[in-house]
């Protein structure tokens, strides 16, 4: 799970002078811009169908979730099994602030995002302080997910309980139109990608890589592992909260299953593991692949879940490290063969 | 290694027992059949998708086992919901309530508790007193070290899988004496098994029993005095706090 993808640009950064570093910013921005252009074209052939546009918006939301989870798990090795719950803190928080308290939508989103950020940071702080391993962090955050779910079901006057609630704020704005929400979520995706890319280049990114490769060595080299783990969780949780609250307003209706463990966390984990944990574009590849797979499998009707399970097993037996690292290592092997021939 | 298909093994066995009883097989042979199916399910996982998992170490192994067994749980859930959507296992143990120390208790709960305690005693003796049980524990502790002293880790891992399959089936049978087990119970069984195990301490049988009992008591008390959803939250918070205070488990020794 090391950072195979960056080895190409990474080496140029190590010895990079000022001139080369400005070029490497281009190297950094180009792929993100290409992803942006490619995804911006999607509504051209989907905009006729309200259903498919809804699927596309949800797909982009899952890219956002997966990037946030990648920053937490991929960069700092903390298995946060509360992706849906943190997004739900954002989603339900923003809905309650806007509808029940009457705050403006933007303010509600920002405050709810802040709440999700603090929650994620607090969970990480506790896990780091008690130096919990991967599985234990997973269990504690899973417990948080279940508690949050119980809370949503219990506070039914605010959350609508089992069936969920609708959000009235923003009902007659562009947020509920057919195409604009897509571009709003796409902007979030590109924003998150940019943050993650810049993060990887910064001193925080180096610290992440160091503590991911060898925690003890990083600590000995002077990296404050605990501090950077909490940083990772704060940034990732902020992304989850922002994506969750924005999605809530574009959807107009949220329920516990919108942010459920089985509906979000499990899916996000599969998406990230398939794309490639810790890679920059893994979340994009994984989330798009599984969004499409999910749509295609609708034809299987009742056997959809079975087909989904078989597919997961086949894909992970075939590429246990994920698509991007596998392709990258094949690419390196091919290049080496070509060099040998020359 | 983390088996997310654990609850689905239990549910599969429960459905098998229910089907067997519908076919007119008496309860004891039907339950035995359920245990057999649970064990075979574990064996099947070991022989098929877990092969590549065993080749990995550490975090990579946890992650791959988690993803592959997740796939298995989807397949089982999907298949059972498609084939037997409304099937539930609900074992009625005859007779009314029994009074113990002046407290009326349902006979089903008593039988379930007795079976659980007997199983626990059996596991305790097995892991603590027999050489096979000790061999299993040594593999759990340190696979390389176990191999060096002549224990075949692969055989032990297979045994663990079969044993956990049988235990999952037993959970399904005892649980169904108290509440119905249906095709959607899988995930919640897995999640609660996971939480209780971690609270009790990984690989610690006594700890798991203690954790189960304590969390059960917390749950009942909380449900009795406060509303039900808050009681669930209290239960979960109690579990989280235990993990945070004693990461090695209730009875665990800090390394």
CSV table of N, CA and C in Angstrom, one decimal, chain A residues 90-143:
chain,number,residue,atom,x,y,z
A,90,UNK,N,-22.8,16.1,9.1
A,90,UNK,CA,-22.9,17.2,8.1
A,90,UNK,C,-24.3,17.3,7.6
A,91,UNK,N,-24.8,16.2,7.0
A,91,UNK,CA,-26.1,16.2,6.4
A,91,UNK,C,-27.3,16.6,7.3
A,92,UNK,N,-27.4,15.8,8.4
A,92,UNK,CA,-28.5,16.1,9.3
A,92,UNK,C,-28.3,17.4,10.0
A,93,UNK,N,-27.0,17.7,10.4
A,93,UNK,CA,-26.7,18.9,11.1
A,93,UNK,C,-27.2,20.1,10.2
A,94,UNK,N,-26.8,20.1,9.0
A,94,UNK,CA,-27.1,21.2,8.1
A,94,UNK,C,-28.6,21.3,7.9
A,95,UNK,N,-29.3,20.2,7.7
A,95,UNK,CA,-30.7,20.2,7.5
A,95,UNK,C,-31.5,20.8,8.7
A,96,UNK,N,-31.0,20.4,9.9
A,96,UNK,CA,-31.7,20.9,11.1
A,96,UNK,C,-31.4,22.4,11.3
A,97,UNK,N,-30.2,22.8,11.0
A,97,UNK,CA,-29.8,24.2,11.2
A,97,UNK,C,-30.6,25.1,10.2
A,98,UNK,N,-30.7,24.6,9.0
A,98,UNK,CA,-31.4,25.4,8.0
A,98,UNK,C,-32.9,25.4,8.2
A,99,UNK,N,-33.5,24.2,8.4
A,99,UNK,CA,-35.0,24.1,8.4
A,99,UNK,C,-35.5,24.5,9.8
A,100,UNK,N,-35.0,23.9,10.9
A,100,UNK,CA,-35.5,24.0,12.2
A,100,UNK,C,-35.0,25.3,12.9
A,101,UNK,N,-33.8,25.7,12.7
A,101,UNK,CA,-33.2,26.9,13.3
A,101,UNK,C,-33.4,28.1,12.4
A,102,UNK,N,-33.4,27.9,11.1
A,102,UNK,CA,-33.7,28.9,10.2
A,102,UNK,C,-32.4,29.7,9.7
A,103,UNK,N,-31.3,29.1,9.8
A,103,UNK,CA,-30.1,29.7,9.4
A,103,UNK,C,-30.0,29.6,7.8
A,104,UNK,N,-29.2,30.6,7.2
A,104,UNK,CA,-29.0,30.5,5.8
A,104,UNK,C,-28.3,29.1,5.4
A,105,UNK,N,-28.5,28.7,4.2
A,105,UNK,CA,-28.0,27.4,3.8
A,105,UNK,C,-26.5,27.3,3.9
A,106,UNK,N,-25.8,28.3,3.4
A,106,UNK,CA,-24.4,28.3,3.4
A,106,UNK,C,-23.8,28.2,4.8
A,107,UNK,N,-24.4,29.0,5.7
A,107,UNK,CA,-23.9,29.0,7.1
A,107,UNK,C,-24.2,27.7,7.7
A,108,UNK,N,-25.4,27.1,7.4
A,108,UNK,CA,-25.7,25.8,8.0
A,108,UNK,C,-24.7,24.7,7.5
A,109,UNK,N,-24.4,24.8,6.2
A,109,UNK,CA,-23.4,23.8,5.7
A,109,UNK,C,-22.1,24.0,6.4
A,110,UNK,N,-21.6,25.2,6.5
A,110,UNK,CA,-20.3,25.4,7.1
A,110,UNK,C,-20.3,25.0,8.6
A,111,UNK,N,-21.3,25.3,9.3
A,111,UNK,CA,-21.3,25.0,10.7
A,111,UNK,C,-21.4,23.5,10.9
A,112,UNK,N,-22.2,22.8,10.1
A,112,UNK,CA,-22.4,21.4,10.2
A,112,UNK,C,-21.0,20.7,9.8
A,113,UNK,N,-20.4,21.2,8.8
A,113,UNK,CA,-19.1,20.7,8.3
A,113,UNK,C,-18.1,20.8,9.5
A,114,UNK,N,-18.1,22.0,10.2
A,114,UNK,CA,-17.2,22.2,11.3
A,114,UNK,C,-17.5,21.1,12.4
A,115,UNK,N,-18.8,20.9,12.6
A,115,UNK,CA,-19.1,19.8,13.6
A,115,UNK,C,-18.6,18.5,13.2
A,116,UNK,N,-18.7,18.1,12.0
A,116,UNK,CA,-18.2,16.8,11.5
A,116,UNK,C,-16.7,16.8,11.7
A,117,UNK,N,-16.0,17.9,11.3
A,117,UNK,CA,-14.6,18.0,11.4
A,117,UNK,C,-14.1,17.8,12.9
A,118,UNK,N,-14.8,18.5,13.8
A,118,UNK,CA,-14.5,18.3,15.2
A,118,UNK,C,-14.7,16.8,15.7
A,119,UNK,N,-15.8,16.2,15.2
A,119,UNK,CA,-16.1,14.9,15.6
A,119,UNK,C,-15.0,13.9,15.2
A,120,UNK,N,-14.6,14.1,13.9
A,120,UNK,CA,-13.6,13.2,13.3
A,120,UNK,C,-12.3,13.4,14.1
A,121,UNK,N,-11.9,14.7,14.3
A,121,UNK,CA,-10.7,15.0,15.0
A,121,UNK,C,-10.7,14.4,16.4
A,122,UNK,N,-11.8,14.5,17.1
A,122,UNK,CA,-11.9,14.0,18.5
A,122,UNK,C,-11.8,12.5,18.5
A,123,UNK,N,-12.4,11.8,17.5
A,123,UNK,CA,-12.3,10.3,17.4
A,123,UNK,C,-10.8,9.9,17.2
A,124,UNK,N,-10.2,10.7,16.3
A,124,UNK,CA,-8.8,10.4,16.0
A,124,UNK,C,-7.9,10.7,17.2
A,125,UNK,N,-8.2,11.8,17.9
A,125,UNK,CA,-7.4,12.2,19.0
A,125,UNK,C,-7.4,11.1,20.1
A,126,UNK,N,-8.7,10.6,20.4
A,126,UNK,CA,-8.8,9.5,21.4
A,126,UNK,C,-8.1,8.2,20.9
A,127,UNK,N,-8.3,7.9,19.6
A,127,UNK,CA,-7.6,6.7,19.1
A,127,UNK,C,-6.1,6.8,19.2
A,128,UNK,N,-5.6,8.0,18.9
A,128,UNK,CA,-4.1,8.2,18.9
A,128,UNK,C,-3.6,8.2,20.3
A,129,UNK,N,-4.3,8.9,21.2
A,129,UNK,CA,-3.9,8.9,22.6
A,129,UNK,C,-3.7,7.5,23.2
A,130,UNK,N,-4.7,6.7,22.8
A,130,UNK,CA,-4.7,5.3,23.4
A,130,UNK,C,-3.9,4.4,22.5
A,131,UNK,N,-3.2,5.0,21.5
A,131,UNK,CA,-2.5,4.2,20.5
A,131,UNK,C,-3.2,2.9,20.1
A,132,UNK,N,-4.4,3.1,19.6
A,132,UNK,CA,-5.2,1.9,19.1
A,132,UNK,C,-4.7,1.5,17.7
A,133,UNK,N,-4.6,0.2,17.4
A,133,UNK,CA,-4.2,-0.3,16.1
A,133,UNK,C,-5.3,-0.2,15.1
A,134,UNK,N,-5.1,-0.7,13.9
A,134,UNK,CA,-6.1,-0.6,12.8
A,134,UNK,C,-7.4,-1.2,13.2
A,135,UNK,N,-7.5,-2.4,13.7
A,135,UNK,CA,-8.7,-3.0,14.0
A,135,UNK,C,-9.4,-2.3,15.1
A,136,UNK,N,-8.7,-1.9,16.2
A,136,UNK,CA,-9.3,-1.2,17.3
A,136,UNK,C,-9.9,0.1,16.9
A,137,UNK,N,-9.1,0.9,16.1
A,137,UNK,CA,-9.7,2.2,15.6
A,137,UNK,C,-11.0,1.9,14.8
A,138,UNK,N,-10.9,0.8,14.0
A,138,UNK,CA,-12.1,0.4,13.3
A,138,UNK,C,-13.3,0.2,14.2
A,139,UNK,N,-13.1,-0.6,15.2
A,139,UNK,CA,-14.2,-1.0,16.1
A,139,UNK,C,-14.7,0.3,16.8
A,140,UNK,N,-13.8,1.1,17.4
A,140,UNK,CA,-14.3,2.3,18.1
A,140,UNK,C,-15.1,3.2,17.2
A,141,UNK,N,-14.6,3.4,15.9
A,141,UNK,CA,-15.4,4.3,15.0
A,141,UNK,C,-16.7,3.6,14.5
A,142,UNK,N,-16.6,2.2,14.4
A,142,UNK,CA,-17.9,1.5,14.1
A,142,UNK,C,-18.9,1.7,15.2
A,143,UNK,N,-18.4,1.7,16.4
A,143,UNK,CA,-19.3,1.9,17.6
A,143,UNK,C,-19.9,3.3,17.5
